[in-house]
């Protein structure tokens, strides 16, 4: 038996004990300190809308139901703090989509001049924040129960096909616009790439004026960290993974997560370092860009949850080397896809949308080798409007980093503004 491919029973047991011990230690720290420690930052107990309102912005909550019955909550910032007039009387619209294991709060957890949602709102944009199924704001369904396995039988395939489509259509219906600007981070780029790749008639692409892909994801063959490591430790069916993590939610955002983050992280730089290693297992090297006073807020919001099946799909991508649909096994693949193996998404088929790529050599998940060897080769050069290689950005810096505003948000904002005014 190849121990690099099939995890041993002993490894499963030790890994389970590690997880259990870590949880126990965190829980003990929490309950021992609850009487003595009261964090002064009220945002640790707030949801995304409450955080938005805390900073003096209006927040709206919208509910979207997908074609397959998932009920998603979206947040909207209809106005900024500055009065901005547009020639046609209609505001430009931007939809921001979070990444893997995250939620809409990623766009608002820093100070107003450091958070993408506030930066665009203050410039006069109608800002919408999306959330996909399985996150804090995507745990309802018209018929399925999130306590049961069937609710969690999804991956980013369904997020692209159903969630993204429903959110875009809802935003356009509510604003009366024909199209919008889209800013995606991490998995938020993957679902847009794959949705556009299947848009054979161009009906979806015409709704996206410009697409800003931050830490873009296509192939993940060369990524580093957690997903890459475990992708090669299990059988191709990932049975051992399901044994360890079950077949429902993976890293859920629950009260234990939130309460533990207050105690374990705190708000000082020294305390905040306690959160670093866990977050960087997926995101990459330690960041020099984060506001240490906000680290506890970051970790109180993320991880926001996803399905175990979605994590398996990411690891299938690592092993596959390109961008396949979810592999259900030969029998179900035959029924679902009409073939034994899952089909690949064809990125060269993407057309009709101008794409702006923002990536970094220091990103573990949006790996530069994958950017060069897959994304830049597969995408039609005609759709790449901009290709920006940033220095010293890890995967999370695109949403949390202090350099994100000057190097990403403001340039993207100028591009959108000029485009909307017909200057580009």
Short mmCIF file of C-alpha atoms in Angstrom, two decimals:
data_model
loop_
_atom_site.label_atom_id
_atom_site.label_comp_id
_atom_site.label_asym_id
_atom_site.label_seq_id
_atom_site.Cartn_x
_atom_site.Cartn_y
_atom_site.Cartn_z
CA UNK A 1 0.00 0.00 0.00
CA UNK A 2 1.42 3.40 -1.00
CA UNK A 3 1.45 5.55 2.13
CA UNK A 4 1.66 8.71 0.02
CA UNK A 5 -1.69 7.95 -1.57
CA UNK A 6 -3.72 6.06 1.00
CA UNK A 7 -3.76 7.37 4.54
CA UNK A 8 -3.11 4.71 7.16
CA UNK A 9 -5.46 3.90 10.01
CA UNK A 10 -2.82 5.14 12.45
CA UNK A 11 -2.53 8.45 10.58
CA UNK A 12 -6.30 8.86 10.67
CA UNK A 13 -6.33 8.20 14.41
CA UNK A 14 -3.46 10.57 15.16
CA UNK A 15 -4.94 13.28 12.97
CA UNK A 16 -8.32 12.89 14.68
CA UNK A 17 -6.64 13.12 18.08
CA UNK A 18 -4.77 16.23 16.98
CA UNK A 19 -7.99 17.92 15.93
CA UNK A 20 -9.79 16.84 19.10
CA UNK A 21 -6.93 17.98 21.33
CA UNK A 22 -6.70 21.33 19.61
CA UNK A 23 -10.44 21.85 20.00
CA UNK A 24 -10.29 20.84 23.67
CA UNK A 25 -7.41 23.19 24.43
CA UNK A 26 -9.14 26.09 22.67
CA UNK A 27 -12.39 25.39 24.51
CA UNK A 28 -10.61 25.21 27.88
CA UNK A 29 -8.84 28.50 27.23
CA UNK A 30 -12.16 30.03 26.34
CA UNK A 31 -14.09 28.91 29.39
CA UNK A 32 -11.25 29.54 31.86
CA UNK A 33 -10.89 33.10 30.67
CA UNK A 34 -14.49 34.07 30.02
CA UNK A 35 -14.93 35.65 33.46
CA UNK A 36 -11.61 37.48 33.38
CA UNK A 37 -11.38 38.57 29.77
CA UNK A 38 -13.80 40.89 27.99
CA UNK A 39 -12.61 42.11 24.61
CA UNK A 40 -13.45 45.76 24.02
CA UNK A 41 -14.09 45.45 20.29
CA UNK A 42 -17.86 45.12 19.75
CA UNK A 43 -17.34 43.94 16.16
CA UNK A 44 -16.37 40.50 17.45
CA UNK A 45 -20.06 39.84 18.09
CA UNK A 46 -21.42 41.52 14.95
CA UNK A 47 -22.59 40.15 11.63
CA UNK A 48 -21.64 41.79 8.34
CA UNK A 49 -24.57 44.21 8.25
CA UNK A 50 -23.92 45.32 11.82
CA UNK A 51 -20.26 45.95 11.05
CA UNK A 52 -21.27 48.09 8.07
CA UNK A 53 -23.69 50.12 10.19
CA UNK A 54 -21.12 50.54 12.96
CA UNK A 55 -18.98 52.55 10.56
CA UNK A 56 -21.87 54.85 9.64
CA UNK A 57 -23.00 53.24 6.39
CA UNK A 58 -26.48 52.05 5.52
CA UNK A 59 -26.77 48.28 5.18
CA UNK A 60 -29.51 46.36 3.42
CA UNK A 61 -30.04 42.62 3.62
CA UNK A 62 -31.38 40.83 0.56
CA UNK A 63 -32.42 37.20 0.25
CA UNK A 64 -31.86 35.26 -2.96
CA UNK A 65 -33.17 31.77 -3.71
CA UNK A 66 -31.21 29.73 -6.24
CA UNK A 67 -32.72 27.50 -8.89
CA UNK A 68 -31.89 24.44 -6.78
CA UNK A 69 -33.40 25.87 -3.60
CA UNK A 70 -30.52 27.34 -1.59
CA UNK A 71 -31.39 30.58 0.19
CA UNK A 72 -28.54 33.07 0.23
CA UNK A 73 -28.23 36.34 2.11
CA UNK A 74 -26.59 39.30 0.39
CA UNK A 75 -25.55 42.60 1.92
CA UNK A 76 -25.87 45.93 0.13
CA UNK A 77 -24.34 49.34 0.80
CA UNK A 78 -26.54 51.61 -1.36
CA UNK A 79 -24.82 54.86 -0.40
CA UNK A 80 -21.45 56.05 0.75
CA UNK A 81 -20.66 58.97 3.04
CA UNK A 82 -19.93 61.26 0.11
CA UNK A 83 -22.48 62.64 -2.32
CA UNK A 84 -21.60 61.65 -5.88
CA UNK A 85 -23.64 62.52 -8.96
CA UNK A 86 -23.63 60.45 -12.14
CA UNK A 87 -24.55 61.84 -15.58
CA UNK A 88 -27.37 59.38 -16.22
CA UNK A 89 -28.71 59.49 -12.68
CA UNK A 90 -27.95 55.79 -12.16
CA UNK A 91 -25.15 54.57 -9.97
CA UNK A 92 -22.66 52.04 -11.29
CA UNK A 93 -23.05 48.68 -9.55
CA UNK A 94 -20.30 46.45 -8.19
CA UNK A 95 -20.71 42.92 -6.86
CA UNK A 96 -17.94 41.67 -4.57
CA UNK A 97 -17.55 37.93 -4.04
CA UNK A 98 -15.55 36.38 -1.22
CA UNK A 99 -13.09 33.50 -1.37
CA UNK A 100 -12.74 30.00 0.01
CA UNK A 101 -13.92 29.55 3.63
CA UNK A 102 -14.83 33.23 3.79
CA UNK A 103 -17.96 35.38 3.59
CA UNK A 104 -19.03 38.91 2.66
CA UNK A 105 -17.43 40.38 5.78
CA UNK A 106 -14.02 40.13 4.10
CA UNK A 107 -14.83 43.33 2.20
CA UNK A 108 -15.72 45.37 5.31
CA UNK A 109 -13.60 44.16 8.27
CA UNK A 110 -10.85 46.74 7.92
CA UNK A 111 -11.18 50.48 8.51
CA UNK A 112 -13.27 52.36 5.90
CA UNK A 113 -10.30 53.57 3.88
CA UNK A 114 -8.85 50.03 3.91
CA UNK A 115 -11.97 48.04 2.96
CA UNK A 116 -13.02 47.57 -0.66
CA UNK A 117 -16.76 47.90 -0.02
CA UNK A 118 -16.44 51.29 1.70
CA UNK A 119 -13.92 52.58 -0.84
CA UNK A 120 -16.34 51.90 -3.70
CA UNK A 121 -19.40 53.11 -1.75
CA UNK A 122 -17.73 56.44 -0.94
CA UNK A 123 -16.92 56.83 -4.64
CA UNK A 124 -20.64 56.66 -5.45
CA UNK A 125 -21.02 52.99 -6.35
CA UNK A 126 -23.95 50.79 -5.39
CA UNK A 127 -22.07 48.02 -3.56
CA UNK A 128 -23.37 44.46 -3.24
CA UNK A 129 -21.69 41.69 -1.25
CA UNK A 130 -22.34 38.09 -2.23
CA UNK A 131 -22.36 34.92 -0.13
CA UNK A 132 -22.37 31.37 -1.45
CA UNK A 133 -24.03 28.25 -0.06
CA UNK A 134 -22.53 26.69 3.04
CA UNK A 135 -21.24 29.93 4.54
CA UNK A 136 -22.61 31.79 7.55
CA UNK A 137 -25.11 33.47 5.22
CA UNK A 138 -25.93 30.46 3.06
CA UNK A 139 -27.30 27.83 5.42
CA UNK A 140 -30.95 27.72 4.44
CA UNK A 141 -32.86 25.78 1.80
CA UNK A 142 -36.44 25.54 0.65
CA UNK A 143 -36.62 21.82 1.46
CA UNK A 144 -33.23 20.52 2.70
CA UNK A 145 -32.08 20.61 6.33
CA UNK A 146 -28.51 21.88 6.98
CA UNK A 147 -28.28 19.31 9.76
CA UNK A 148 -28.48 16.55 7.16
CA UNK A 149 -25.95 15.38 4.56
CA UNK A 150 -28.02 16.12 1.39
CA UNK A 151 -27.81 19.85 2.12
CA UNK A 152 -24.01 19.68 1.96
CA UNK A 153 -23.68 17.73 -1.29
CA UNK A 154 -22.25 20.59 -3.30
CA UNK A 155 -18.96 22.15 -4.33
CA UNK A 156 -17.91 25.23 -6.26
CA UNK A 157 -19.56 23.66 -9.34
CA UNK A 158 -22.97 24.54 -7.92
CA UNK A 159 -21.78 27.90 -6.61
CA UNK A 160 -20.84 28.86 -10.15
CA UNK A 161 -23.89 27.42 -11.86
CA UNK A 162 -26.58 28.44 -9.37
CA UNK A 163 -25.36 30.86 -6.70
CA UNK A 164 -23.49 33.29 -8.92
CA UNK A 165 -26.24 33.33 -11.53
CA UNK A 166 -28.94 34.02 -8.93
CA UNK A 167 -26.97 36.80 -7.22
CA UNK A 168 -26.09 38.60 -10.45
CA UNK A 169 -29.68 38.44 -11.68
CA UNK A 170 -31.01 39.71 -8.35
CA UNK A 171 -28.62 42.65 -8.27
CA UNK A 172 -29.50 43.70 -11.81
CA UNK A 173 -33.22 43.34 -11.15
CA UNK A 174 -33.01 45.49 -8.02
CA UNK A 175 -30.85 48.21 -9.56
CA UNK A 176 -32.40 48.38 -13.01
CA UNK A 177 -28.98 48.10 -14.61
CA UNK A 178 -28.14 45.86 -17.56
CA UNK A 179 -24.70 44.92 -16.26
CA UNK A 180 -22.38 45.27 -13.29
CA UNK A 181 -18.74 45.30 -12.27
CA UNK A 182 -17.52 42.17 -10.52
CA UNK A 183 -14.67 41.86 -8.03
CA UNK A 184 -13.88 38.33 -6.93
CA UNK A 185 -11.25 36.99 -4.58
CA UNK A 186 -9.88 33.42 -4.52
CA UNK A 187 -12.81 31.02 -4.97
CA UNK A 188 -14.83 34.07 -6.01
CA UNK A 189 -12.66 34.16 -9.14
CA UNK A 190 -12.89 30.41 -9.75
CA UNK A 191 -16.68 30.43 -9.83
CA UNK A 192 -16.73 33.39 -12.22
CA UNK A 193 -14.16 31.83 -14.56
CA UNK A 194 -16.07 28.56 -14.69
CA UNK A 195 -19.46 30.26 -15.06
CA UNK A 196 -18.15 32.28 -17.99
CA UNK A 197 -16.54 29.17 -19.49
CA UNK A 198 -19.97 27.51 -19.75
CA UNK A 199 -21.69 30.64 -21.07
CA UNK A 200 -21.91 29.36 -24.63
CA UNK A 201 -24.50 31.89 -25.81
CA UNK A 202 -22.94 34.93 -24.11
CA UNK A 203 -26.09 35.70 -22.14
CA UNK A 204 -24.25 35.77 -18.81
CA UNK A 205 -21.06 37.47 -20.01
CA UNK A 206 -23.00 40.51 -21.22
CA UNK A 207 -24.08 41.12 -17.62
CA UNK A 208 -20.46 41.52 -16.44
CA UNK A 209 -18.92 44.79 -17.66
CA UNK A 210 -15.52 44.16 -16.15
CA UNK A 211 -14.24 41.36 -13.98
CA UNK A 212 -11.51 42.04 -11.42
CA UNK A 213 -9.89 38.74 -10.41
CA UNK A 214 -7.93 39.12 -7.16
CA UNK A 215 -5.65 36.18 -6.35
CA UNK A 216 -7.18 34.38 -9.36
CA UNK A 217 -7.74 30.63 -9.31
CA UNK A 218 -7.65 28.34 -12.32
CA UNK A 219 -5.40 25.34 -11.98
CA UNK A 220 -4.12 24.66 -8.45
CA UNK A 221 -1.55 22.05 -9.47
CA UNK A 222 1.36 23.91 -7.88
CA UNK A 223 -0.21 25.38 -4.76
CA UNK A 224 1.45 25.05 -1.38
CA UNK A 225 0.06 24.48 2.08
CA UNK A 226 -2.88 22.61 3.57
CA UNK A 227 -4.81 21.62 0.43
CA UNK A 228 -1.77 20.46 -1.50
CA UNK A 229 -0.39 18.46 1.42
CA UNK A 230 -3.57 16.53 2.09
CA UNK A 231 -4.50 16.08 -1.57
CA UNK A 232 -1.71 13.51 -1.85
CA UNK A 233 -2.30 11.75 1.49
CA UNK A 234 -5.61 10.11 0.65
CA UNK A 235 -6.99 7.66 -1.88
CA UNK A 236 -8.42 9.14 -5.11
CA UNK A 237 -11.90 8.72 -3.64
CA UNK A 238 -10.87 10.64 -0.48
CA UNK A 239 -12.68 8.11 1.71
CA UNK A 240 -10.29 8.80 4.58
CA UNK A 241 -11.03 12.51 4.35
CA UNK A 242 -14.74 11.89 4.73
CA UNK A 243 -13.96 9.56 7.65
CA UNK A 244 -12.15 12.40 9.41
CA UNK A 245 -14.39 15.33 8.58
CA UNK A 246 -17.74 13.74 7.78
CA UNK A 247 -19.88 14.53 4.76
CA UNK A 248 -21.47 17.76 5.95
CA UNK A 249 -19.91 21.13 6.79
CA UNK A 250 -16.18 21.77 7.00
CA UNK A 251 -14.84 24.30 9.55
CA UNK A 252 -18.25 25.82 10.34
CA UNK A 253 -18.58 29.35 11.67
CA UNK A 254 -20.24 28.66 15.01
CA UNK A 255 -20.26 30.19 18.49
CA UNK A 256 -17.23 28.14 19.56
CA UNK A 257 -15.19 29.60 16.67
CA UNK A 258 -16.28 33.13 17.45
CA UNK A 259 -15.78 32.91 21.21
CA UNK A 260 -12.42 31.16 20.96
CA UNK A 261 -11.11 33.84 18.59
CA UNK A 262 -11.73 36.50 21.22
CA UNK A 263 -9.66 34.66 23.80
CA UNK A 264 -6.97 33.13 21.65
CA UNK A 265 -6.34 36.10 19.34
CA UNK A 266 -7.07 39.24 21.29
CA UNK A 267 -6.23 42.59 19.76
CA UNK A 268 -2.55 43.19 20.58
CA UNK A 269 0.16 42.26 18.08
CA UNK A 270 1.56 39.60 20.40
CA UNK A 271 -1.86 38.00 20.92
CA UNK A 272 -2.75 38.27 17.25
CA UNK A 273 0.25 36.14 16.31
CA UNK A 274 -1.54 33.15 17.85
CA UNK A 275 -3.94 33.12 14.91
CA UNK A 276 -1.31 33.41 12.22
CA UNK A 277 -0.25 29.80 11.73
CA UNK A 278 -3.75 28.41 11.23
CA UNK A 279 -4.73 31.06 8.71
CA UNK A 280 -1.45 30.80 6.83
CA UNK A 281 -1.74 27.02 6.41
CA UNK A 282 -3.89 27.82 3.38
CA UNK A 283 -3.09 31.46 2.63
CA UNK A 284 0.71 31.55 2.57
CA UNK A 285 3.60 33.19 4.44
CA UNK A 286 3.05 35.51 7.35
CA UNK A 287 1.68 38.85 6.23
CA UNK A 288 3.32 42.17 6.97
CA UNK A 289 0.23 43.97 5.72
CA UNK A 290 -2.38 43.23 8.35
CA UNK A 291 -3.64 45.71 10.90
CA UNK A 292 -2.87 43.79 14.11
CA UNK A 293 -5.70 45.53 15.95
CA UNK A 294 -8.15 43.95 13.48
CA UNK A 295 -6.89 40.36 13.57
CA UNK A 296 -9.44 39.24 16.14
CA UNK A 297 -12.20 40.68 13.95
CA UNK A 298 -10.87 38.77 10.92
CA UNK A 299 -10.90 35.50 12.81
CA UNK A 300 -14.33 36.13 14.36
CA UNK A 301 -15.76 36.21 10.82
CA UNK A 302 -13.64 33.58 9.08
CA UNK A 303 -13.61 30.66 8.54
CA UNK A 304 -17.27 31.05 7.59
CA UNK A 305 -17.74 27.47 6.46
CA UNK A 306 -18.17 25.37 3.37
CA UNK A 307 -18.95 21.74 2.61
CA UNK A 308 -16.49 18.90 3.04
CA UNK A 309 -17.32 18.02 -0.57
CA UNK A 310 -16.12 21.45 -1.69
CA UNK A 311 -12.75 20.93 0.01
CA UNK A 312 -12.53 17.52 -1.67
CA UNK A 313 -13.20 19.19 -5.03
CA UNK A 314 -10.28 21.56 -4.43
CA UNK A 315 -8.04 18.60 -3.63
CA UNK A 316 -9.27 16.78 -6.74
CA UNK A 317 -8.12 19.83 -8.69
CA UNK A 318 -4.67 19.60 -7.11
CA UNK A 319 -4.32 15.98 -8.22
CA UNK A 320 -5.86 16.56 -11.65
CA UNK A 321 -3.74 19.58 -12.55
CA UNK A 322 -6.43 21.47 -14.45
CA UNK A 323 -10.05 22.48 -13.71
CA UNK A 324 -12.38 19.47 -13.74
CA UNK A 325 -15.96 19.34 -12.54
CA UNK A 326 -16.50 17.38 -9.34
CA UNK A 327 -15.56 13.70 -9.61
CA UNK A 328 -18.46 11.67 -8.21
CA UNK A 329 -16.97 8.33 -9.22
CA UNK A 330 -17.48 6.44 -12.48
CA UNK A 331 -21.07 5.35 -11.90
CA UNK A 332 -22.46 8.78 -10.99
CA UNK A 333 -20.16 10.53 -13.48
CA UNK A 334 -21.67 8.42 -16.26
CA UNK A 335 -25.16 9.39 -15.20
CA UNK A 336 -24.37 13.05 -14.53
CA UNK A 337 -21.85 13.83 -17.27
CA UNK A 338 -22.37 11.02 -19.77
CA UNK A 339 -18.77 9.86 -19.33
CA UNK A 340 -16.61 8.02 -16.77
CA UNK A 341 -14.54 11.04 -15.81
CA UNK A 342 -15.64 14.61 -15.04
CA UNK A 343 -15.38 17.11 -17.91
CA UNK A 344 -12.92 20.00 -17.75
CA UNK A 345 -13.88 23.64 -17.86
CA UNK A 346 -12.53 25.28 -21.00
CA UNK A 347 -11.16 28.69 -20.04
CA UNK A 348 -10.32 29.43 -23.67
CA UNK A 349 -14.07 29.58 -24.32
CA UNK A 350 -14.44 32.69 -22.15
CA UNK A 351 -15.35 35.72 -24.22
CA UNK A 352 -17.26 38.97 -24.01
CA UNK A 353 -15.98 40.10 -20.59
CA UNK A 354 -12.90 42.20 -19.89
CA UNK A 355 -10.79 40.57 -17.19
CA UNK A 356 -8.31 42.31 -14.87
CA UNK A 357 -5.89 39.95 -13.14
CA UNK A 358 -4.23 40.91 -9.84
CA UNK A 359 -1.84 38.32 -8.44
CA UNK A 360 1.40 37.93 -6.51
CA UNK A 361 4.45 35.68 -6.43
CA UNK A 362 3.96 35.31 -2.66
CA UNK A 363 0.51 33.73 -2.91
CA UNK A 364 0.34 30.06 -1.94
CA UNK A 365 -3.18 29.43 -3.25
CA UNK A 366 -3.15 31.62 -6.35
CA UNK A 367 0.26 30.21 -7.21
CA UNK A 368 2.34 32.19 -9.76
CA UNK A 369 3.34 29.01 -11.62
CA UNK A 370 -0.33 28.15 -12.08
CA UNK A 371 -0.99 31.71 -13.23
CA UNK A 372 1.73 31.46 -15.89
CA UNK A 373 1.34 27.82 -16.93
CA UNK A 374 -2.45 27.66 -16.95
CA UNK A 375 -4.40 30.88 -16.58
CA UNK A 376 -2.38 33.12 -18.90
CA UNK A 377 -2.09 30.33 -21.46
CA UNK A 378 -5.71 29.20 -21.38
CA UNK A 379 -7.43 32.58 -21.36
CA UNK A 380 -7.86 34.24 -24.73
CA UNK A 381 -5.48 37.25 -24.73
CA UNK A 382 -8.35 39.35 -26.08
CA UNK A 383 -10.24 39.12 -22.77
CA UNK A 384 -7.27 40.05 -20.55
CA UNK A 385 -7.56 43.80 -20.09
CA UNK A 386 -4.92 43.97 -17.36
CA UNK A 387 -2.33 41.64 -15.84
CA UNK A 388 -0.90 43.02 -12.60
CA UNK A 389 1.80 41.20 -10.61
CA UNK A 390 1.93 42.67 -7.11
CA UNK A 391 4.83 42.38 -4.70
CA UNK A 392 4.54 40.97 -1.18
CA UNK A 393 0.86 39.97 -1.22
CA UNK A 394 -0.17 36.69 0.32
CA UNK A 395 -3.56 35.18 -0.53
CA UNK A 396 -5.49 37.03 2.17
CA UNK A 397 -3.77 40.38 1.62
CA UNK A 398 -6.00 41.02 -1.39
CA UNK A 399 -8.95 41.41 0.98
CA UNK A 400 -7.30 42.25 4.33
CA UNK A 401 -3.94 43.81 3.44
CA UNK A 402 -3.20 47.47 4.14
CA UNK A 403 -1.67 47.84 0.67
CA UNK A 404 -4.79 46.54 -1.06
CA UNK A 405 -6.44 49.97 -1.27
CA UNK A 406 -3.61 51.81 -3.07
CA UNK A 407 -2.49 48.86 -5.18
CA UNK A 408 -5.78 47.10 -5.97
CA UNK A 409 -9.00 48.87 -4.96
CA UNK A 410 -8.20 52.41 -6.11
CA UNK A 411 -6.81 51.34 -9.51
CA UNK A 412 -9.85 49.09 -10.02
CA UNK A 413 -12.14 51.91 -8.93
CA UNK A 414 -10.58 54.30 -11.43
CA UNK A 415 -10.96 51.73 -14.21
CA UNK A 416 -14.64 51.21 -13.37
CA UNK A 417 -15.34 54.94 -13.06
CA UNK A 418 -13.65 55.76 -16.37
CA UNK A 419 -15.45 52.88 -18.04
CA UNK A 420 -18.84 53.94 -16.69
CA UNK A 421 -18.25 57.52 -17.85
CA UNK A 422 -17.13 56.32 -21.26
CA UNK A 423 -13.53 57.42 -20.83
CA UNK A 424 -12.00 54.01 -21.55
#
